[in-house]
CSV table of C-alpha atoms in Angstrom, one decimal:
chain,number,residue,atom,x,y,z
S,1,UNK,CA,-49.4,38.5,32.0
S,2,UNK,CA,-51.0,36.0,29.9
S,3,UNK,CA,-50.3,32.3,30.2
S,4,UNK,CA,-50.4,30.4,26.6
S,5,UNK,CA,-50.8,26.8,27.6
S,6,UNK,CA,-50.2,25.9,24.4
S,7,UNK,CA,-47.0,27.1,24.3
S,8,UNK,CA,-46.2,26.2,28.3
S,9,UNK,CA,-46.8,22.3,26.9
S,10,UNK,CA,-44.6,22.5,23.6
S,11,UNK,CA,-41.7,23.7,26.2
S,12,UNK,CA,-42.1,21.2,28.9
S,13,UNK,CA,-42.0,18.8,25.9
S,14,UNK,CA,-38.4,20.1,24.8
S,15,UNK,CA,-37.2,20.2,27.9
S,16,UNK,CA,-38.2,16.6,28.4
S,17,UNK,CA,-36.7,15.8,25.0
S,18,UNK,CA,-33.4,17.5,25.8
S,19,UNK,CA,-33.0,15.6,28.8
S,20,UNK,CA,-33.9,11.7,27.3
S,21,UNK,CA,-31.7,13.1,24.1
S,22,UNK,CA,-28.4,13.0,26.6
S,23,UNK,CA,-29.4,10.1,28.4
S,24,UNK,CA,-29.9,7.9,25.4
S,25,UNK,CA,-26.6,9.5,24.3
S,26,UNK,CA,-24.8,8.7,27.6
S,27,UNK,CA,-26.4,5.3,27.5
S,28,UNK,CA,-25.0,4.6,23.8
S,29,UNK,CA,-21.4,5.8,24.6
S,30,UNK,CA,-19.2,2.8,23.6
S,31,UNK,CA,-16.3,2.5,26.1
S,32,UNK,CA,-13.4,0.6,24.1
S,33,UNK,CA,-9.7,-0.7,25.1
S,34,UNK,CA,-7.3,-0.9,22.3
S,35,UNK,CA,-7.6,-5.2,22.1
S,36,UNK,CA,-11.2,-4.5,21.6
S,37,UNK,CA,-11.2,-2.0,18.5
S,38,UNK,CA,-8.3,-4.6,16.8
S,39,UNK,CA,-10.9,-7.5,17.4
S,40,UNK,CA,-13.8,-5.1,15.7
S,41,UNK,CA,-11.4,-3.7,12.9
S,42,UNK,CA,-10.5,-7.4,12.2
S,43,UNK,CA,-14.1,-8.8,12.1
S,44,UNK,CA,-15.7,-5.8,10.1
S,45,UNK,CA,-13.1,-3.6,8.1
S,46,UNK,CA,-14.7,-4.4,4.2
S,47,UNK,CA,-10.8,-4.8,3.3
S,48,UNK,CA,-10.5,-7.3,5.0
S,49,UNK,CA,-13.8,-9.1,3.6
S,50,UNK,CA,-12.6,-8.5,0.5
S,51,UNK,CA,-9.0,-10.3,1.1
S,52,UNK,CA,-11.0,-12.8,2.4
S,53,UNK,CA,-13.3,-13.2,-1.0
S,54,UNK,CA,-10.0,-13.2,-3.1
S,55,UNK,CA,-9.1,-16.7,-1.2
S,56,UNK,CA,-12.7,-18.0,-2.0
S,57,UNK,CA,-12.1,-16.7,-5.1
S,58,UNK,CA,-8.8,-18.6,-6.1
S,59,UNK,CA,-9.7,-21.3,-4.7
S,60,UNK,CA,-13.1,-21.4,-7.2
S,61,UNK,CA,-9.9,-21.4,-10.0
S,62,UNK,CA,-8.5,-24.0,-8.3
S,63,UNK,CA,-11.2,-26.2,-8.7
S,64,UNK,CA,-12.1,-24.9,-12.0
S,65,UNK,CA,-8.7,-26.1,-13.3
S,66,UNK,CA,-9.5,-29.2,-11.6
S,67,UNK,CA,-12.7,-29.9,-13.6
S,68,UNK,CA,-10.4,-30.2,-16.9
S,69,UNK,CA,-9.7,-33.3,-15.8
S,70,UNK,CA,-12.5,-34.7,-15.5
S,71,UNK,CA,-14.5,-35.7,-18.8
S,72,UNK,CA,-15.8,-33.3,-21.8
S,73,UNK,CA,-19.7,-34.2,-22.1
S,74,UNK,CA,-21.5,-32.3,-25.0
S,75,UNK,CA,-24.9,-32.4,-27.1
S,76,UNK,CA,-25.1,-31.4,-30.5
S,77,UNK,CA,-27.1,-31.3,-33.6
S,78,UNK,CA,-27.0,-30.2,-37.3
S,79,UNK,CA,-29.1,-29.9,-39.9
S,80,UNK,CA,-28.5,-29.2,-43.8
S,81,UNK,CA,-29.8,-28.8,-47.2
S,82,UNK,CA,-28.2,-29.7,-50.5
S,83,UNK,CA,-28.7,-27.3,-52.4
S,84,UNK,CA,-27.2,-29.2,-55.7
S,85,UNK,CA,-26.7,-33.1,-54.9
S,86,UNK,CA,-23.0,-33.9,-55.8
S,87,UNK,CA,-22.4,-35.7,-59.6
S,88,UNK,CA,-20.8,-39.2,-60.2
S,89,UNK,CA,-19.4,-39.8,-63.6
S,90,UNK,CA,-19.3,-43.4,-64.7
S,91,UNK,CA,-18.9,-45.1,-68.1
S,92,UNK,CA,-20.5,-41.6,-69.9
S,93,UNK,CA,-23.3,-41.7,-67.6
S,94,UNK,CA,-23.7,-39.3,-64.7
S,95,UNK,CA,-25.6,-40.1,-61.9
S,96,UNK,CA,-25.9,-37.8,-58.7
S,97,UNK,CA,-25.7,-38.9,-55.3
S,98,UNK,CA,-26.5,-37.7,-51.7
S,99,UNK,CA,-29.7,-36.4,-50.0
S,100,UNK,CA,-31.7,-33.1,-49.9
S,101,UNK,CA,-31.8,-33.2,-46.1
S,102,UNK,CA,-29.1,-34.6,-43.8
S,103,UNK,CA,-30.0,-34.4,-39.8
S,104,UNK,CA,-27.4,-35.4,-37.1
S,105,UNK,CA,-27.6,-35.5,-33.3
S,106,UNK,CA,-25.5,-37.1,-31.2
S,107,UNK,CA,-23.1,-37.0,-27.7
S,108,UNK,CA,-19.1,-36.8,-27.6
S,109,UNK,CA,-17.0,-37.2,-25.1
S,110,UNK,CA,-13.4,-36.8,-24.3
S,111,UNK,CA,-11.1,-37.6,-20.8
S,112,UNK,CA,-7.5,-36.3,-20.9
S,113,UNK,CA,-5.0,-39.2,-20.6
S,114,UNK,CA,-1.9,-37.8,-20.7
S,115,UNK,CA,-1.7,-33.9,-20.0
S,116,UNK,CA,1.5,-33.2,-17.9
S,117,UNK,CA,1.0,-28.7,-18.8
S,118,UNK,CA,-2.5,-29.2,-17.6
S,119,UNK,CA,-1.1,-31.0,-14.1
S,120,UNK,CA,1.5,-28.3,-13.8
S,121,UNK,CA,-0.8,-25.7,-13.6
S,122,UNK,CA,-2.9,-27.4,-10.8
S,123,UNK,CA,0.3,-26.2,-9.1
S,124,UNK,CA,-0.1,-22.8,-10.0
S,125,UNK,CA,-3.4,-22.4,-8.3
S,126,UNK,CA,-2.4,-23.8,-5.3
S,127,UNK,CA,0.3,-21.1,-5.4
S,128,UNK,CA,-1.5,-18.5,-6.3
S,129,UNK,CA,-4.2,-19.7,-3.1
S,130,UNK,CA,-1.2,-19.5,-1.0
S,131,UNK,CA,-0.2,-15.9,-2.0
S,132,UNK,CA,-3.8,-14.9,-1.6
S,133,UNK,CA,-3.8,-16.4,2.3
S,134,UNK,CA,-0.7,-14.2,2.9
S,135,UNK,CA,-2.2,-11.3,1.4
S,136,UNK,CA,-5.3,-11.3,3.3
S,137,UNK,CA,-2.6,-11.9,6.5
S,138,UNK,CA,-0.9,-8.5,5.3
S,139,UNK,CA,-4.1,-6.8,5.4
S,140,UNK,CA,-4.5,-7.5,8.7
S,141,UNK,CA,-1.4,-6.7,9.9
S,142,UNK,CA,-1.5,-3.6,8.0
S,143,UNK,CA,-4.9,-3.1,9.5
S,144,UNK,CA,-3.6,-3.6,13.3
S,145,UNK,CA,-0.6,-1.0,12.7
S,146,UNK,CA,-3.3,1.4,11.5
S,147,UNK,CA,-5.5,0.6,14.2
S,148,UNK,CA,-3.0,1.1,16.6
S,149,UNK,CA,-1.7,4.5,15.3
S,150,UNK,CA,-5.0,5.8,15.6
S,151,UNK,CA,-6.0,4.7,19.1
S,152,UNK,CA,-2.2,6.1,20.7
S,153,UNK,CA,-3.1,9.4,18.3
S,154,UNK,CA,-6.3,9.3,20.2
S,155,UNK,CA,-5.3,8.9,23.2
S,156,UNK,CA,-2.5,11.6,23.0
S,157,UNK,CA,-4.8,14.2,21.6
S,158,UNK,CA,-6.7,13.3,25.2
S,159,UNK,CA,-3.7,14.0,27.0
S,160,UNK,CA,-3.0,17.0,25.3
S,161,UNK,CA,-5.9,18.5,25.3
S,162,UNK,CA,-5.8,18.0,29.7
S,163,UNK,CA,-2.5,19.4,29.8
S,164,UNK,CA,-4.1,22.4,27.6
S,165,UNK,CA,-7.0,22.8,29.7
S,166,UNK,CA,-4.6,22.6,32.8
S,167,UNK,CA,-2.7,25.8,31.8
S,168,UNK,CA,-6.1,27.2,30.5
S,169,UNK,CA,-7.2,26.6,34.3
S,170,UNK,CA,-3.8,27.8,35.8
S,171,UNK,CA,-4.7,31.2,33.5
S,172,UNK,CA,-8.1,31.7,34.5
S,173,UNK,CA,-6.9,31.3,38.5
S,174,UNK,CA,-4.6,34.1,37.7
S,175,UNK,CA,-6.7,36.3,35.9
S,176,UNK,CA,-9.3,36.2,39.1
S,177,UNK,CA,-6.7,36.5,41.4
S,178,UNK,CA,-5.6,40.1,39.2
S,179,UNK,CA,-9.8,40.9,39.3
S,180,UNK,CA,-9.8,40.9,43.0
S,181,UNK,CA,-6.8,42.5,43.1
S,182,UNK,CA,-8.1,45.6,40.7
S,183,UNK,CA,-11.7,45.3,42.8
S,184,UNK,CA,-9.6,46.1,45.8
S,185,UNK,CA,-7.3,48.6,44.4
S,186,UNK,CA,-3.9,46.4,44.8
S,187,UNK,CA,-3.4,45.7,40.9
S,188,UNK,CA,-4.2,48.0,37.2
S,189,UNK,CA,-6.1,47.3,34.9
S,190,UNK,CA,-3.3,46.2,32.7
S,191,UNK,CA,-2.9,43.5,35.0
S,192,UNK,CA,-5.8,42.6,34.7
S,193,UNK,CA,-6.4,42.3,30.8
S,194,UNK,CA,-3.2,40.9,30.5
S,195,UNK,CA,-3.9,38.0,32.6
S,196,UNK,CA,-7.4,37.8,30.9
S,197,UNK,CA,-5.4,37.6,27.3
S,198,UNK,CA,-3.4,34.9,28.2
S,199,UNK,CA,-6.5,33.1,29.1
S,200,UNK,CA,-8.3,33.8,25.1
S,201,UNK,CA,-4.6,32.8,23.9
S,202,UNK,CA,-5.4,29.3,24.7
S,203,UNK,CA,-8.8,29.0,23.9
S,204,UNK,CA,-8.0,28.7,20.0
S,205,UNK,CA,-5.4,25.7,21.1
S,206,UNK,CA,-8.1,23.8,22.9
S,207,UNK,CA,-10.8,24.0,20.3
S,208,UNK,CA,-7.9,22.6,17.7
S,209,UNK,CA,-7.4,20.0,19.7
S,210,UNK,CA,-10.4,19.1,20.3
S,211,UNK,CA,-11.0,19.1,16.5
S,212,UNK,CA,-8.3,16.5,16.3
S,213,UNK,CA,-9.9,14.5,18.7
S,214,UNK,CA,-13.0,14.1,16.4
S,215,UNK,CA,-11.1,13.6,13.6
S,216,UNK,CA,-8.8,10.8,15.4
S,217,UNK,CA,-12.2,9.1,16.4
S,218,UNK,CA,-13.9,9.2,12.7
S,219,UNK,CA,-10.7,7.7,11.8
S,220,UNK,CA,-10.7,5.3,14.3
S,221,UNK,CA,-14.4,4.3,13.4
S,222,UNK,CA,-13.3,4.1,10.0
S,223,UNK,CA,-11.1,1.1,10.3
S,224,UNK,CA,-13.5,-0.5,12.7
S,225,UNK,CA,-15.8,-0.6,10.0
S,226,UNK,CA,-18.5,1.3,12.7
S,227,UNK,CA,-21.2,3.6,12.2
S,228,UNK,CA,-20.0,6.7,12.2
S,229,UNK,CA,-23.2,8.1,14.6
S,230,UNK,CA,-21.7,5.8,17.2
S,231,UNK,CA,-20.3,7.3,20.1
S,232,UNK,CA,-17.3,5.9,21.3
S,233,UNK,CA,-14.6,6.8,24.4
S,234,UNK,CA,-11.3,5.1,24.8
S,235,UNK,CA,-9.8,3.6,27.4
S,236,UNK,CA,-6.8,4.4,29.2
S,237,UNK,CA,-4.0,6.9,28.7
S,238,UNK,CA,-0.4,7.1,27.3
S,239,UNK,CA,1.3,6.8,30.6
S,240,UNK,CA,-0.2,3.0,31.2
S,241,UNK,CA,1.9,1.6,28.3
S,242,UNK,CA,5.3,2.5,30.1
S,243,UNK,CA,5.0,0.2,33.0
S,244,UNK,CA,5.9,-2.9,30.4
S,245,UNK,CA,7.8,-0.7,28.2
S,246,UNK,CA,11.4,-2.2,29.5
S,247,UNK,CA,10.3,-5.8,28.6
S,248,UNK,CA,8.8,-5.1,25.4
S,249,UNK,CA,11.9,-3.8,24.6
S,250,UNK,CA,14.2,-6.4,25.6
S,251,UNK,CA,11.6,-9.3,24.1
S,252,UNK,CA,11.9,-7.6,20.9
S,253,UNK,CA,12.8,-10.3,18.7
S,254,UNK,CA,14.4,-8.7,14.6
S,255,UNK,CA,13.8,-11.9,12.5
S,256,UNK,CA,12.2,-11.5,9.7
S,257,UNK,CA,11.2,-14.8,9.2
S,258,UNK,CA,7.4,-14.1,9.6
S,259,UNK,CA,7.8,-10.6,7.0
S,260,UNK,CA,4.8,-10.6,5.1
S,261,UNK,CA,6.4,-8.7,1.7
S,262,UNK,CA,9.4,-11.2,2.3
S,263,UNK,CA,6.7,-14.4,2.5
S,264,UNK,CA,4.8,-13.2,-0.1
S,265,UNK,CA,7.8,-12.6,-2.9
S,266,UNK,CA,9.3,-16.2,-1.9
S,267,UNK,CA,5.8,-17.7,-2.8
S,268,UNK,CA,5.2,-15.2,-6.1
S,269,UNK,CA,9.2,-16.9,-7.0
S,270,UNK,CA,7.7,-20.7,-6.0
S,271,UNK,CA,5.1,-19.4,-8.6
S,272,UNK,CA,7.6,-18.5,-11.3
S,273,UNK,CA,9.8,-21.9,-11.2
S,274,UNK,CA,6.1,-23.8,-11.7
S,275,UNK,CA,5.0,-21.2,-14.3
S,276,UNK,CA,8.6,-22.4,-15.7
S,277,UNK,CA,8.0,-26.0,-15.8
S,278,UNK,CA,4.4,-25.1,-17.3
S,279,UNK,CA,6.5,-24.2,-20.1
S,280,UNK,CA,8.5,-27.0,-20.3
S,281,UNK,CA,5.6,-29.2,-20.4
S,282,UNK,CA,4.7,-27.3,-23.2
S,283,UNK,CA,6.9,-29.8,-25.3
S,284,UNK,CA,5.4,-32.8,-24.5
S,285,UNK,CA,2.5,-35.0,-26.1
S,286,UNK,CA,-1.2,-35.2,-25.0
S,287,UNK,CA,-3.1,-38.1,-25.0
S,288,UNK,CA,-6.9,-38.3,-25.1
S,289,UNK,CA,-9.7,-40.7,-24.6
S,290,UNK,CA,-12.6,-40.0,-27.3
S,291,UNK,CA,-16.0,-41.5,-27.9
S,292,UNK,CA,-19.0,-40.5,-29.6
S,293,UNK,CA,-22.5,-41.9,-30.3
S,294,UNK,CA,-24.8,-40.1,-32.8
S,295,UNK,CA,-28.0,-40.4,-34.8
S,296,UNK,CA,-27.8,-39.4,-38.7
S,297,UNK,CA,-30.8,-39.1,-40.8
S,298,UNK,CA,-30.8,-38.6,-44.6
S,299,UNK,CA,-34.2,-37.9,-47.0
S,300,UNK,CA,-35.8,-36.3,-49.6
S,301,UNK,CA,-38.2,-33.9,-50.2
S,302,UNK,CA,-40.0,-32.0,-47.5
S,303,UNK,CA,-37.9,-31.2,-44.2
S,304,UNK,CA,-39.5,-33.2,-42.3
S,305,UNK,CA,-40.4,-36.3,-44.5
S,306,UNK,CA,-40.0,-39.7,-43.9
S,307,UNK,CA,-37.2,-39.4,-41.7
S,308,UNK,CA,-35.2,-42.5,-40.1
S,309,UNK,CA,-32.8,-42.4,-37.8
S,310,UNK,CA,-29.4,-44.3,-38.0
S,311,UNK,CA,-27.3,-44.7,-35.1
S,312,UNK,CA,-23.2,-44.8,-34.7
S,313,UNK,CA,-20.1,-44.6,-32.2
S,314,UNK,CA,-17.1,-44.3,-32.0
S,315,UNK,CA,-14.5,-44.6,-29.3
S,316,UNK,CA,-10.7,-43.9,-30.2
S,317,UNK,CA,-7.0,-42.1,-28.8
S,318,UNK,CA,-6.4,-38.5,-30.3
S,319,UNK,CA,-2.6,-38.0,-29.2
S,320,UNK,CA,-1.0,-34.3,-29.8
S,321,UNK,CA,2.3,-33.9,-31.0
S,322,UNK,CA,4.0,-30.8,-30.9
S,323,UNK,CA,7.0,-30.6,-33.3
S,324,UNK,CA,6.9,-26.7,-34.7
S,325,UNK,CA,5.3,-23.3,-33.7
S,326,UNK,CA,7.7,-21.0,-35.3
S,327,UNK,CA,9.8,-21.1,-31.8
S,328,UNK,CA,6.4,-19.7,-29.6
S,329,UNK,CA,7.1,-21.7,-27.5
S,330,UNK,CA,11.0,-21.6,-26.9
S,331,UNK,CA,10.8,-17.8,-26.5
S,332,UNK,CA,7.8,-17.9,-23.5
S,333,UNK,CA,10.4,-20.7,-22.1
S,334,UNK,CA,13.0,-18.1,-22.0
S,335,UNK,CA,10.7,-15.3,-20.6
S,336,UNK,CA,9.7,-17.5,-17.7
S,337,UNK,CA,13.4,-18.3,-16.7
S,338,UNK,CA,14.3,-14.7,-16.8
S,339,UNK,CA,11.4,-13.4,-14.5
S,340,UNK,CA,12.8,-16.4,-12.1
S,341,UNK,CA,15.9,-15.2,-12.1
S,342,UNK,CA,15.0,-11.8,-11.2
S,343,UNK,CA,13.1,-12.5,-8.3
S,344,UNK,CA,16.1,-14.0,-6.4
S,345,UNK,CA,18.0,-10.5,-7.0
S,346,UNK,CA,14.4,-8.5,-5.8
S,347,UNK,CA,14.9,-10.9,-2.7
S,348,UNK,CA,18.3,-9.7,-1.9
S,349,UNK,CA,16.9,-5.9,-2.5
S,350,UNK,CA,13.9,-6.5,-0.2
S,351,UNK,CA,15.7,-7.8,2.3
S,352,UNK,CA,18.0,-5.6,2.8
S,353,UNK,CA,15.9,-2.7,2.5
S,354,UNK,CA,13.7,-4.3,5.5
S,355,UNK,CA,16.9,-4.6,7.1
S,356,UNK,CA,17.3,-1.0,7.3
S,357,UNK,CA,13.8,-0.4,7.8
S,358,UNK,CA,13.9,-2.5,11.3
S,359,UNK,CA,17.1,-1.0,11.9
S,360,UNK,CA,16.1,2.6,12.2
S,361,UNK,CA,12.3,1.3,13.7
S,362,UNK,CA,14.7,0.2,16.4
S,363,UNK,CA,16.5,2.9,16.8
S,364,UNK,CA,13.7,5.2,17.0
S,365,UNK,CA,12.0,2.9,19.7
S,366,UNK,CA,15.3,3.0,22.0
S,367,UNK,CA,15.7,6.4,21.4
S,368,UNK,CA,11.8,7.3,22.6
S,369,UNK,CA,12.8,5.0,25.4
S,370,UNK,CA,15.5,7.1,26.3
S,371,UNK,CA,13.3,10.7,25.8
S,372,UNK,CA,10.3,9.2,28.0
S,373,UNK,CA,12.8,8.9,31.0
S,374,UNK,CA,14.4,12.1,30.2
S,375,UNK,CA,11.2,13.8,29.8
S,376,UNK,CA,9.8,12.4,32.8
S,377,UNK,CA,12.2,13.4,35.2
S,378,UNK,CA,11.6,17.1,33.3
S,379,UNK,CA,8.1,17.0,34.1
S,380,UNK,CA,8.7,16.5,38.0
S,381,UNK,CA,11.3,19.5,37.3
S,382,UNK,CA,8.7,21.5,35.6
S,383,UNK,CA,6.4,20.7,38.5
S,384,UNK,CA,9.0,21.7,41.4
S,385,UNK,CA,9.6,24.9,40.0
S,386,UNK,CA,6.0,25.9,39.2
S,387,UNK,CA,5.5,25.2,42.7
S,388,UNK,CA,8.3,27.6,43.7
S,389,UNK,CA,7.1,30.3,41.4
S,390,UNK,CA,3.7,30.1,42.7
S,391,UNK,CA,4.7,30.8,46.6
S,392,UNK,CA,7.2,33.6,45.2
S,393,UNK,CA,4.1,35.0,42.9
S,394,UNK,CA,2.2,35.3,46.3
S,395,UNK,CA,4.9,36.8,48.5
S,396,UNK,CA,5.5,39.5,45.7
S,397,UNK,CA,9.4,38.1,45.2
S,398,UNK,CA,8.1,37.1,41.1
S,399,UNK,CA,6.1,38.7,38.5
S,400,UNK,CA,3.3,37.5,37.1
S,401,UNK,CA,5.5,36.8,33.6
S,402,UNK,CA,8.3,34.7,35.5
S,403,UNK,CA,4.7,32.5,36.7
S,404,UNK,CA,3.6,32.3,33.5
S,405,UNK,CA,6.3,31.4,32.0
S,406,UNK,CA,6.8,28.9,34.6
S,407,UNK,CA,3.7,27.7,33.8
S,408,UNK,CA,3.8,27.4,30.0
S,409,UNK,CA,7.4,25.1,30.6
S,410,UNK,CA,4.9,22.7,33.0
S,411,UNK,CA,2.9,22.4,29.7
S,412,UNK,CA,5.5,22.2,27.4
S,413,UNK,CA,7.3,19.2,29.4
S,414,UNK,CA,4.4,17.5,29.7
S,415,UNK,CA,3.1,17.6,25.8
S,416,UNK,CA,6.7,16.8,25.9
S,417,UNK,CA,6.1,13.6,27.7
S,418,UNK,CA,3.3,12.8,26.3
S,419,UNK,CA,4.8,13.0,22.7
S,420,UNK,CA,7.8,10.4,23.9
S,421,UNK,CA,5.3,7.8,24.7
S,422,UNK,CA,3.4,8.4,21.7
S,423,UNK,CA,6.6,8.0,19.5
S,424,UNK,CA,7.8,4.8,21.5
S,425,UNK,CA,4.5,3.2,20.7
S,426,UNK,CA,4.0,4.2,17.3
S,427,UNK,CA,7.3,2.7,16.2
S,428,UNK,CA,6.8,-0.3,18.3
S,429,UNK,CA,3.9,-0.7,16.0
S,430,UNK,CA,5.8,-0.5,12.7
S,431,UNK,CA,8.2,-2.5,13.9
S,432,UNK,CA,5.9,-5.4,14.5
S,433,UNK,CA,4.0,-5.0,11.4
S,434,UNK,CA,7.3,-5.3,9.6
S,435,UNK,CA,8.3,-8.2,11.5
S,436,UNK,CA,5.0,-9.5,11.1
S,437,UNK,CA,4.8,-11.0,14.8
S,438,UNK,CA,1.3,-10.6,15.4
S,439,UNK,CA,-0.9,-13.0,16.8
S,440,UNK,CA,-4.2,-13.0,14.0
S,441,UNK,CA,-5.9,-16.1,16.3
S,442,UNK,CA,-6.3,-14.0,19.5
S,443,UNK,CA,-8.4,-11.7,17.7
S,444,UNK,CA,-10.7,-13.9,16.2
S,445,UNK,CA,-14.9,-13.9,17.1
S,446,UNK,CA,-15.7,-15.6,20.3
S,447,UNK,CA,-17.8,-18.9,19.3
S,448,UNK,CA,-20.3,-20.2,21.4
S,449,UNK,CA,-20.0,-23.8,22.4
């Protein structure tokens, strides 16, 4: 046979290829605990950037509102033609008077005095800052409860999926077992495919799971704000989170002091009662500083002929009396003390709703507590008697249905377990994100010194 070297070369190259391919891809495997994903999510999730902007962005208004009171500087200039002078009877004789051409230029400034609507309002921005600070504090918490969700998802999928492949294992065993059996004339052929069956009926289970895997770590990349090429591998498993499960329960604290929907409709009420007196203030005088200094010229003739300029100023008090706006006024009064009023009653309906919210949270976590126990001391159960079906399987004293059934009750307590923890720690999560006890500092960047 004839060697192409040609081709000899373009293989050695893809093998070589192949093999620094999974190394890089082993090398840029990103191993991650749950603290570490919050402290990513928290640093690069674009919503969060964005609830950060909004602050920036109030506070721009802020200062914008600020610059009112600070004084009104502007240039301007005018020029016009007459097109027929104006005409001054006088003892039967007319004369006219005026020029062709009149050119003024001149600055004018003004400093409020007196403007008690205009200090009210600096009162709404720094309300309207504050609500902004606890939104962007809500996004975060939000973030950390999805976060969190995703990452004990993950990690049950991974549990699952060795429980699966477990029974799958168990399966295959069998199914050997029947082979050499049928090899050596001890077992049918039925026995044999059916233990081989049971083995293809968990195949499709395993290749969901492992489809929800990769979903749960796209999703988890999502909220990081990661690449999604990034290859990343969690740390840890369900079962580590029930060693402190006891004292998280007991140091579970229901105040809802530090509620973030709570916080944030007791500062959007602080805005209404200044948005009120914003109103009110609408009643009262203003009181200005005014000056001005200007050129004028005045000729006739060409546009541009013999032109002189004259200078004046002027500095004066323009005060602003309301007395009458056809009851404008009066009726945005009115509006304002209504939507204050209603807040108070949206208060009581919040709160009470969030009461019922932490209530059944709380329920759910003691109940989970309760099911991981129970489900734990079924899984040493489960074990035990898989054990003792196994030895009776291979003295002949159980069929190979009583072992598989046997076998399918290991997996099911275990999922079973598994599912408990999960449920303990994702209402563990809600429940903190609706108490809003979170610690945001710990998961700030490191600085250098």
């Amino acid at each position: 046979m004839k060697i192409n070297l040609k081709q000899c070369l373009i293989a050695a190259l893809l093998v070589m290829g192949a093999h620094t391919a999974n190394a890089q891809q082993a090398t840029d495997t990103i191993n991650l605990t749950l603290d570490e994903c919050l402290r990513i999510a928290l640093n690069e999730n674009p919503t969060i950037k964005v609830a950060d902007m909004e602050i920036e962005r109030v506070d721009y208004s802020k200062k914008e509102t600020i610059a009112q009171l600070f004084p009104d500087i502007s240039f301007a200039g005018s020029y016009s033609r007459t097109i027929k002078k104006q005409t001054m009877s006088m003892n039967g004789q007319s004369i006219q008077i005026g020029s062709e051409n009149s050119y003024t230029l001149g600055f004018s400034a003004s400093l409020p005095i007196i403007a008690v609507q205009l200090w009210k309002s600096l009162k709404l921005s720094d309300d309207q800052i504050l609500i902004n600070v606890e939104k962007a504090r809500e996004s975060r918490l939000s973030l950390i409860n999805q976060v969190e969700n995703a990452y004990y998802g993950l990690l049950y999928a991974q549990d699952a999926l060795k429980v699966i492949e477990e029974n799958k294992n168990r399966a295959q065993l069998n199914a050997e077992i029947y082979r050499k059996k049928f090899e050596n004339g001890t077992a049918s052929e039925y026995d044999v495919l059916r233990a081989e069956v049971q083995v293809k009926n968990v195949e499709p289970t395993i290749l969901d799971m492992k489809n929800t895997i990769n979903q749960a770590k796209l999703q988890l990349k999502l909220l990081m704000g990661m690449d999604m090429a990034h290859n990343i591998k969690i740390v840890g498993q369900l079962s580590d989170y029930q060693e402190d499960m006891y004292k998280k329960v007991l140091d579970t604290n229901v105040s809802l002091d530090n509620n973030t929907s709570l916080r944030t409709l007791d500062l959007q009420t602080q805005t209404l009662k200044n948005a009120l007196s914003v109103q009110q203030a609408a009643w009262y005088p203003t009181l200005a500083l005014t000056a001005n200094y200007n050129w004028m010229a005045l000729t006739n003739g060409g546009l541009f002929k013999d032109m002189k300029w004259n200078p004046y100023s002027t500095v004066g008090l323009a005060v602003s009396i309301p007395i009458f706006q056809g009851g404008k006024r009066y009726y945005k009064q009115k509006q304002a003390e209504i939507s204050y009023r209603e807040m108070s009653w949206q208060r009581d309906n919040l709160q009470n709703a969030l009461k019922l919210q932490v209530q059944s949270q709380f329920d759910n976590i003691q109940k989970s507590v309760s099911q991981i126990e129970t489900n734990k001391a079924g899984v040493a159960q489960a074990v035990k008697a898989n054990q003792i079906m196994e030895k009776s399987f291979r003295i002949g004293a159980a069929s190979y249905l009583d072992l598989r059934d046997s076998e399918n009750a290991l997996m099911s307590a275990q999922l079973a377990y598994y599912q408990s923890i999960y449920g303990w720690l994702t209402a563990q999560s809600q429940l903190s994100y609706l108490l809003g006890d979170k610690n945001l500092d710990q998961y700030k960047p490191e600085t250098a010194n």
